[in-house]
XYZ file of N, CA, C and O in Angstrom:
600
model
N 12.848 15.085 1.312
C 11.446 15.068 1.682
C 11.234 14.206 2.928
O 12.020 13.315 3.211
N 10.149 14.452 3.617
C 9.839 13.717 4.837
C 8.969 12.495 4.513
O 8.408 12.385 3.416
N 8.837 11.615 5.507
C 7.950 10.457 5.340
C 6.532 10.905 5.012
O 5.872 10.317 4.153
N 6.057 11.942 5.682
C 4.696 12.428 5.423
C 4.554 12.922 3.988
O 3.516 12.696 3.343
N 5.577 13.567 3.468
C 5.525 14.061 2.081
C 5.531 12.906 1.083
O 4.783 12.930 0.103
N 6.352 11.898 1.315
C 6.351 10.736 0.421
C 5.039 9.965 0.534
O 4.530 9.445 -0.466
N 4.481 9.895 1.747
C 3.174 9.263 1.891
C 2.143 10.014 1.056
O 1.196 9.411 0.545
N 2.335 11.304 0.892
C 1.436 12.098 0.056
C 1.312 11.563 -1.352
O 0.236 11.625 -1.962
N 2.398 11.017 -1.904
C 2.336 10.414 -3.248
C 1.415 9.199 -3.238
O 0.657 8.969 -4.195
N 1.452 8.431 -2.170
C 0.566 7.267 -2.046
C -0.883 7.712 -1.849
O -1.805 7.106 -2.422
N -1.086 8.750 -1.064
C -2.447 9.265 -0.845
C -3.043 9.753 -2.160
O -4.222 9.504 -2.445
N -2.257 10.437 -2.956
C -2.750 10.897 -4.263
C -3.178 9.717 -5.125
O -4.206 9.767 -5.799
N -2.426 8.639 -5.088
C -2.805 7.437 -5.836
C -4.111 6.855 -5.303
O -4.963 6.419 -6.082
N -4.283 6.850 -3.984
C -5.529 6.341 -3.393
C -6.717 7.176 -3.839
O -7.778 6.637 -4.179
N -6.546 8.491 -3.853
C -7.617 9.377 -4.324
C -7.972 9.070 -5.780
O -9.152 9.049 -6.160
N -6.949 8.864 -6.604
C -7.180 8.550 -8.017
C -7.949 7.237 -8.150
O -8.883 7.132 -8.955
N -7.561 6.243 -7.377
C -8.252 4.955 -7.423
C -9.715 5.082 -7.041
O -10.588 4.498 -7.689
N -9.994 5.852 -6.006
C -11.374 6.066 -5.581
C -12.169 6.766 -6.685
O -13.300 6.368 -6.995
N -11.568 7.772 -7.310
C -12.239 8.507 -8.392
C -12.527 7.610 -9.595
O -13.490 7.854 -10.331
N -11.724 6.571 -9.767
C -11.921 5.620 -10.875
C -12.936 4.529 -10.537
O -13.185 3.645 -11.343
N -13.464 4.555 -9.317
C -14.399 3.528 -8.889
C -13.730 2.341 -8.243
O -14.353 1.297 -8.036
N -12.458 2.488 -7.901
C -11.702 1.399 -7.290
C -11.585 1.545 -5.781
O -12.235 2.380 -5.152
N -10.731 0.731 -5.220
C -10.499 0.691 -3.778
C -9.398 1.705 -3.453
O -8.330 1.672 -4.066
N -9.640 2.625 -2.518
C -8.712 3.734 -2.290
C -7.487 3.379 -1.452
O -7.343 3.798 -0.304
N -6.608 2.612 -2.061
C -5.339 2.272 -1.412
C -4.235 2.603 -2.405
O -4.247 2.142 -3.549
N -3.295 3.430 -1.976
C -2.193 3.831 -2.840
C -0.861 3.490 -2.211
O -0.765 3.262 -0.998
N 0.166 3.467 -3.053
C 1.512 3.157 -2.576
C 2.537 3.856 -3.452
O 2.266 4.180 -4.609
N 3.703 4.066 -2.872
C 4.821 4.648 -3.617
C 6.107 3.979 -3.155
O 6.338 3.831 -1.947
N 6.918 3.573 -4.110
C 8.226 2.990 -3.821
C 9.260 4.092 -4.011
O 9.360 4.675 -5.097
N 10.007 4.372 -2.942
C 10.963 5.469 -2.944
C 12.367 4.918 -2.734
O 12.602 4.109 -1.834
N 13.282 5.377 -3.585
C 14.682 4.979 -3.491
C 15.544 6.235 -3.609
O 15.371 7.022 -4.553
N 16.436 6.410 -2.657
C 17.356 7.552 -2.684
C 16.634 8.877 -2.872
O 17.060 9.751 -3.634
N 15.495 9.027 -2.184
C 14.769 10.277 -2.220
C 13.949 10.518 -3.471
O 13.445 11.625 -3.680
N 13.763 9.488 -4.305
C 12.992 9.615 -5.533
C 11.901 8.552 -5.581
O 12.157 7.380 -5.286
N 10.705 8.955 -5.990
C 9.633 7.990 -6.214
C 9.929 7.290 -7.536
O 9.983 7.933 -8.585
N 10.161 5.978 -7.481
C 10.444 5.240 -8.724
C 9.225 4.474 -9.226
O 9.219 3.996 -10.359
N 8.208 4.375 -8.383
C 6.967 3.729 -8.799
C 5.858 4.108 -7.845
O 6.003 3.957 -6.643
N 4.773 4.659 -8.383
C 3.617 4.995 -7.565
C 2.409 4.318 -8.185
O 2.191 4.422 -9.401
N 1.652 3.598 -7.377
C 0.526 2.844 -7.910
C -0.632 2.826 -6.941
O -0.551 3.360 -5.837
N -1.696 2.208 -7.390
C -2.902 2.127 -6.575
C -3.556 0.778 -6.785
O -3.284 0.083 -7.761
N -4.434 0.443 -5.862
C -5.199 -0.782 -6.001
C -6.001 -0.675 -7.296
O -6.784 0.253 -7.473
N -5.788 -1.605 -8.215
C -6.435 -1.581 -9.526
C -7.211 -2.870 -9.796
O -7.465 -3.221 -10.941
N -7.598 -3.555 -8.734
C -8.333 -4.811 -8.920
C -9.628 -4.590 -9.680
O -9.966 -5.342 -10.580
N -10.372 -3.556 -9.309
C -11.653 -3.273 -9.964
C -11.421 -2.769 -11.384
O -11.998 -3.292 -12.347
N -10.571 -1.761 -11.525
C -10.358 -1.125 -12.814
C -9.829 -2.094 -13.873
O -10.215 -2.019 -15.039
N -8.907 -2.975 -13.481
C -8.252 -3.879 -14.428
C -8.785 -5.307 -14.375
O -8.316 -6.157 -15.131
N -9.710 -5.581 -13.458
C -10.144 -6.962 -13.283
C -8.992 -7.837 -12.826
O -8.906 -9.013 -13.167
N -8.089 -7.267 -12.032
C -6.870 -7.946 -11.601
C -7.078 -8.650 -10.267
O -7.779 -8.149 -9.388
N -6.437 -9.771 -10.114
C -6.488 -10.471 -8.826
C -5.356 -10.048 -7.894
O -5.402 -10.321 -6.702
N -4.339 -9.362 -8.420
C -3.170 -9.075 -7.594
C -2.740 -7.611 -7.542
O -1.809 -7.288 -6.821
N -3.376 -6.733 -8.256
C -2.906 -5.347 -8.246
C -3.450 -4.559 -7.062
O -4.320 -3.711 -7.198
N -2.893 -4.859 -5.909
C -3.089 -4.026 -4.732
C -2.183 -2.811 -4.904
O -1.380 -2.744 -5.844
N -2.282 -1.842 -4.007
C -1.463 -0.638 -4.135
C 0.022 -0.930 -4.204
O 0.737 -0.438 -5.083
N 0.506 -1.761 -3.293
C 1.942 -2.039 -3.223
C 2.426 -2.835 -4.429
O 3.485 -2.543 -4.986
N 1.661 -3.838 -4.837
C 2.101 -4.631 -5.986
C 2.035 -3.816 -7.269
O 2.875 -3.986 -8.153
N 1.081 -2.898 -7.364
C 0.999 -2.031 -8.532
C 2.176 -1.054 -8.560
O 2.756 -0.799 -9.620
N 2.551 -0.525 -7.396
C 3.715 0.365 -7.332
C 4.980 -0.373 -7.757
O 5.804 0.173 -8.501
N 5.132 -1.621 -7.306
C 6.290 -2.423 -7.723
C 6.276 -2.659 -9.227
O 7.313 -2.555 -9.889
N 5.106 -2.981 -9.762
C 4.984 -3.202 -11.207
C 5.402 -1.955 -11.980
O 6.145 -2.036 -12.961
N 4.940 -0.806 -11.531
C 5.225 0.436 -12.244
C 6.664 0.914 -12.053
O 7.172 1.682 -12.872
N 7.318 0.451 -10.986
C 8.737 0.761 -10.797
C 9.596 -0.013 -11.790
O 10.743 0.354 -12.053
N 9.037 -1.066 -12.347
C 9.784 -1.861 -13.323
C 10.806 -2.773 -12.666
O 10.988 -2.776 -11.454
N 11.436 -3.521 -13.493
C 12.456 -4.470 -13.031
C 13.630 -3.715 -12.442
O 14.182 -2.811 -13.075
N 14.019 -4.099 -11.224
C 15.114 -3.438 -10.513
C 16.071 -4.476 -9.960
O 15.652 -5.566 -9.583
N 17.343 -4.138 -9.865
C 18.279 -5.058 -9.204
C 18.056 -5.049 -7.690
O 17.518 -4.088 -7.128
N 18.489 -6.100 -7.043
C 18.318 -6.234 -5.599
C 18.928 -5.060 -4.849
O 18.404 -4.646 -3.807
N 20.004 -4.484 -5.366
C 20.651 -3.358 -4.691
C 19.744 -2.132 -4.611
O 19.859 -1.328 -3.686
N 18.830 -1.985 -5.551
C 17.878 -0.869 -5.520
C 16.830 -1.126 -4.447
O 16.539 -0.254 -3.620
N 16.253 -2.322 -4.435
C 15.245 -2.650 -3.419
C 15.827 -2.540 -2.016
O 15.128 -2.146 -1.077
N 17.093 -2.860 -1.848
C 17.740 -2.818 -0.536
C 17.827 -1.397 0.016
O 18.048 -1.216 1.216
N 17.654 -0.386 -0.847
C 17.693 1.017 -0.418
C 16.300 1.653 -0.421
O 16.166 2.858 -0.239
N 15.267 0.857 -0.612
C 13.922 1.382 -0.832
C 13.097 1.476 0.445
O 13.330 0.772 1.424
N 12.108 2.346 0.367
C 11.037 2.407 1.359
C 9.729 2.301 0.589
O 9.538 2.985 -0.422
N 8.835 1.444 1.060
C 7.494 1.341 0.495
C 6.568 2.188 1.366
O 6.448 1.950 2.565
N 5.934 3.169 0.748
C 4.922 3.990 1.413
C 3.566 3.481 0.975
O 3.327 3.299 -0.217
N 2.684 3.238 1.925
C 1.364 2.702 1.606
C 0.320 3.328 2.518
O 0.587 3.561 3.694
N -0.845 3.607 1.951
C -1.882 4.276 2.731
C -2.516 3.363 3.769
O -3.092 3.845 4.733
N -2.406 2.058 3.571
C -3.041 1.089 4.473
C -2.055 -0.015 4.830
O -1.229 -0.412 4.006
N -2.179 -0.528 6.026
C -1.349 -1.638 6.488
C -1.336 -2.749 5.445
O -2.393 -3.188 4.993
N -0.156 -3.218 5.018
C -0.079 -4.193 3.924
C -0.648 -5.560 4.290
O -0.380 -6.092 5.369
N -1.424 -6.118 3.376
C -1.941 -7.479 3.537
C -0.773 -8.468 3.431
O 0.365 -8.096 3.141
N -1.066 -9.733 3.611
C -0.016 -10.755 3.529
C 0.612 -10.829 2.143
O 1.822 -11.041 2.009
N -0.179 -10.659 1.085
C 0.383 -10.706 -0.268
C 1.377 -9.564 -0.469
O 2.486 -9.780 -0.970
N 0.984 -8.360 -0.061
C 1.862 -7.210 -0.262
C 3.075 -7.268 0.663
O 4.181 -6.912 0.264
N 2.873 -7.746 1.881
C 3.998 -7.937 2.788
C 4.969 -8.962 2.203
O 6.189 -8.800 2.288
N 4.428 -10.009 1.592
C 5.274 -11.014 0.948
C 6.116 -10.426 -0.168
O 7.289 -10.786 -0.327
N 5.544 -9.505 -0.932
C 6.307 -8.851 -2.005
C 7.431 -8.007 -1.415
O 8.556 -8.001 -1.929
N 7.152 -7.306 -0.319
C 8.184 -6.519 0.361
C 9.316 -7.443 0.817
O 10.502 -7.146 0.624
N 8.958 -8.581 1.404
C 9.973 -9.534 1.863
C 10.739 -10.151 0.701
O 11.964 -10.290 0.765
N 10.027 -10.522 -0.347
C 10.669 -11.147 -1.516
C 11.767 -10.254 -2.082
O 12.854 -10.730 -2.401
N 11.475 -8.969 -2.189
C 12.435 -8.057 -2.805
C 13.377 -7.404 -1.807
O 14.226 -6.599 -2.190
N 13.259 -7.739 -0.536
C 14.206 -7.250 0.461
C 14.086 -5.760 0.746
O 15.083 -5.106 1.069
N 12.881 -5.232 0.655
C 12.657 -3.818 0.972
C 12.733 -3.678 2.489
O 11.977 -4.327 3.209
N 13.644 -2.850 2.989
C 13.903 -2.845 4.425
C 12.977 -1.982 5.273
O 13.018 -2.064 6.500
N 12.138 -1.164 4.612
C 11.352 -0.193 5.389
C 9.995 0.022 4.739
O 9.899 0.176 3.522
N 8.938 0.056 5.580
C 7.582 0.312 5.116
C 6.985 1.399 5.997
O 7.015 1.299 7.225
N 6.442 2.433 5.358
C 5.752 3.499 6.068
C 4.272 3.375 5.732
O 3.886 3.379 4.564
N 3.455 3.230 6.782
C 2.028 2.943 6.656
C 1.221 4.185 7.016
O 1.446 4.776 8.080
N 0.262 4.529 6.173
C -0.608 5.659 6.468
C -1.491 5.392 7.664
O -1.632 6.234 8.556
N -2.108 4.213 7.700
C -2.975 3.868 8.837
C -3.181 2.375 8.930
O -3.101 1.654 7.944
N -3.456 1.924 10.167
C -3.761 0.516 10.407
C -4.957 0.342 11.325
O -5.172 -0.719 11.881
N -5.757 1.402 11.481
C -6.954 1.318 12.328
C -8.074 0.550 11.640
O -8.740 -0.266 12.266
N -8.291 0.830 10.361
C -9.404 0.182 9.656
C -9.057 -1.243 9.234
O -9.952 -2.060 9.057
N -7.775 -1.527 9.074
C -7.331 -2.872 8.687
C -5.908 -3.062 9.183
O -5.016 -2.284 8.844
N -5.703 -4.092 9.982
C -4.349 -4.438 10.435
C -3.850 -5.565 9.559
O -4.381 -6.672 9.599
N -2.878 -5.262 8.754
C -2.313 -6.255 7.857
C -1.209 -7.057 8.526
O -1.248 -7.337 9.726
N -0.214 -7.386 7.754
C 0.849 -8.291 8.186
C 2.076 -7.540 8.710
O 3.214 -7.920 8.426
N 1.838 -6.525 9.500
C 2.950 -5.744 10.055
C 3.861 -6.597 10.926
O 5.093 -6.445 10.882
N 3.279 -7.497 11.730
C 4.102 -8.356 12.587
C 4.987 -9.277 11.756
O 6.135 -9.541 12.126
N 4.468 -9.764 10.643
C 5.277 -10.601 9.748
C 6.471 -9.804 9.226
O 7.608 -10.307 9.235
N 6.213 -8.589 8.785
C 7.314 -7.754 8.298
C 8.355 -7.528 9.391
O 9.553 -7.727 9.162
N 7.883 -7.144 10.567
C 8.822 -6.883 11.673
C 9.617 -8.135 12.052
O 10.800 -8.050 12.373
N 8.956 -9.296 11.993
C 9.652 -10.539 12.368
C 10.773 -10.883 11.398
O 11.659 -11.670 11.726
N 10.753 -10.265 10.225
C 11.813 -10.465 9.230
C 12.755 -9.270 9.156
O 13.505 -9.129 8.187
N 12.695 -8.415 10.166
C 13.640 -7.303 10.261
C 13.265 -6.054 9.491
O 14.074 -5.125 9.401
N 12.054 -6.000 8.944
C 11.619 -4.810 8.224
C 11.187 -3.759 9.241
O 10.434 -4.048 10.174
N 11.668 -2.542 9.063
C 11.216 -1.430 9.883
C 9.828 -1.010 9.398
O 9.644 -0.749 8.209
N 8.863 -0.957 10.297
C 7.502 -0.545 9.962
C 7.157 0.675 10.808
O 7.210 0.618 12.033
N 6.818 1.764 10.144
C 6.443 3.005 10.803
C 5.006 3.326 10.422
O 4.684 3.395 9.229
N 4.139 3.516 11.409
C 2.731 3.841 11.166
C 2.523 5.316 11.495
O 2.750 5.737 12.635
N 2.088 6.090 10.493
C 1.902 7.531 10.680
C 0.519 7.892 11.201
O 0.325 9.007 11.676
N -0.447 6.991 11.136
C -1.815 7.235 11.594
C -2.355 8.532 10.987
O -2.822 9.431 11.676
N -2.318 8.601 9.667
C -2.699 9.786 8.899
C -4.224 9.875 8.790
O -4.860 8.943 8.289
N -4.840 10.960 9.285
C -6.302 11.054 9.330
C -6.996 10.883 7.973
O -8.052 10.246 7.907
N -6.440 11.423 6.892
C -7.096 11.259 5.597
C -7.132 9.795 5.169
O -8.121 9.329 4.608
N -6.074 9.064 5.452
C -6.046 7.634 5.122
C -7.130 6.884 5.896
O -7.834 6.043 5.328
N -7.253 7.188 7.188
C -8.265 6.535 8.024
C -9.656 6.826 7.469
O -10.461 5.907 7.262
N -9.951 8.089 7.227
C -11.285 8.481 6.776
C -11.625 7.869 5.429
O -12.737 7.369 5.219
N -10.665 7.898 4.503
C -10.908 7.339 3.173
C -11.292 5.862 3.263
O -12.254 5.423 2.629
N -10.557 5.095 4.070
C -10.840 3.663 4.173
C -12.122 3.394 4.943
O -12.911 2.530 4.537
N -12.334 4.085 6.037
C -13.563 3.853 6.808
C -14.798 4.158 5.965
O -15.768 3.396 5.980
N -14.764 5.260 5.219
C -15.896 5.610 4.345
C -16.092 4.554 3.264
O -17.219 4.125 3.001
N -14.995 4.120 2.652
C -15.090 3.121 1.590
C -15.624 1.793 2.118
O -16.510 1.184 1.518
N -15.095 1.340 3.235
C -15.504 0.056 3.795
C -16.982 0.062 4.181
O -17.685 -0.930 3.971
N -17.465 1.177 4.710
C -18.874 1.279 5.090
C -19.778 1.266 3.856
O -20.852 0.662 3.879
N -19.332 1.901 2.786
C -20.151 2.002 1.570
C -20.045 0.775 0.670
O -20.944 0.519 -0.133
N -18.956 0.006 0.800
C -18.686 -1.105 -0.117
C -18.194 -2.346 0.619
O -17.117 -2.873 0.302
N -18.958 -2.872 1.568
C -18.441 -3.997 2.358
C -18.139 -5.243 1.528
O -17.140 -5.925 1.792
N -18.938 -5.560 0.543
C -18.678 -6.760 -0.268
C -17.395 -6.618 -1.072
O -16.594 -7.559 -1.156
N -17.198 -5.454 -1.668
C -15.982 -5.220 -2.451
C -14.753 -5.249 -1.549
O -13.715 -5.813 -1.919
N -14.860 -4.674 -0.367
C -13.743 -4.699 0.570
C -13.407 -6.138 0.967
O -12.246 -6.540 0.969
N -14.427 -6.924 1.315
C -14.186 -8.322 1.698
C -13.534 -9.090 0.551
O -12.636 -9.908 0.779
N -13.978 -8.834 -0.671
C -13.360 -9.481 -1.837
C -11.879 -9.127 -1.931
O -11.034 -9.977 -2.198
N -11.559 -7.857 -1.685
C -10.179 -7.397 -1.820
C -9.241 -8.084 -0.846
O -8.084 -8.336 -1.167
N -9.743 -8.376 0.358
C -8.884 -9.012 1.358
C -9.118 -10.520 1.473
O -8.653 -11.159 2.398
N -9.849 -11.067 0.505
C -10.020 -12.515 0.455
C -10.941 -13.078 1.514
O -10.794 -14.238 1.917
N -11.909 -12.285 1.969
C -12.845 -12.737 3.000
C -14.227 -12.953 2.385
O -14.644 -12.191 1.520
N -14.952 -13.955 2.849
C -16.324 -14.125 2.363
C -17.188 -12.980 2.876
O -16.886 -12.365 3.898
N -18.270 -12.704 2.165
C -19.218 -11.681 2.621
C -19.765 -12.073 3.979
O -20.025 -13.241 4.242
N -19.930 -11.083 4.809
C -20.453 -11.322 6.163
C -21.942 -11.617 6.124
O -22.636 -11.339 5.240
């Protein structure tokens, strides 16, 4: 499968999160051509402080040895925040494919500075989903990224 096809698994998770009343950010952890964990931002749904798309995908992938993470790619609909980038670094995931970084620029430079390959696909559905959500829910968005209300 291609990067765009694997990103599709993350987009589907983002759609599910939005339908549940959550923040539309999805992620998929892929190893050796297989999705081993696909998750979505579940902060609203679960009352969680840490279940962003990437951390939820890692949680759902379950406990893995370092050798598995070393072969993984994290697909995410939105540029990873510092917390999610930290999880990628902690587990030694060498590659991150980002749906979009126009609506939010996360910690891509941090990832790159640690040797992580970061590829941004600039996927129109990802951009539209986030721009629409951010416009309709500015307080919830600010909460998600740890910013005070404007």
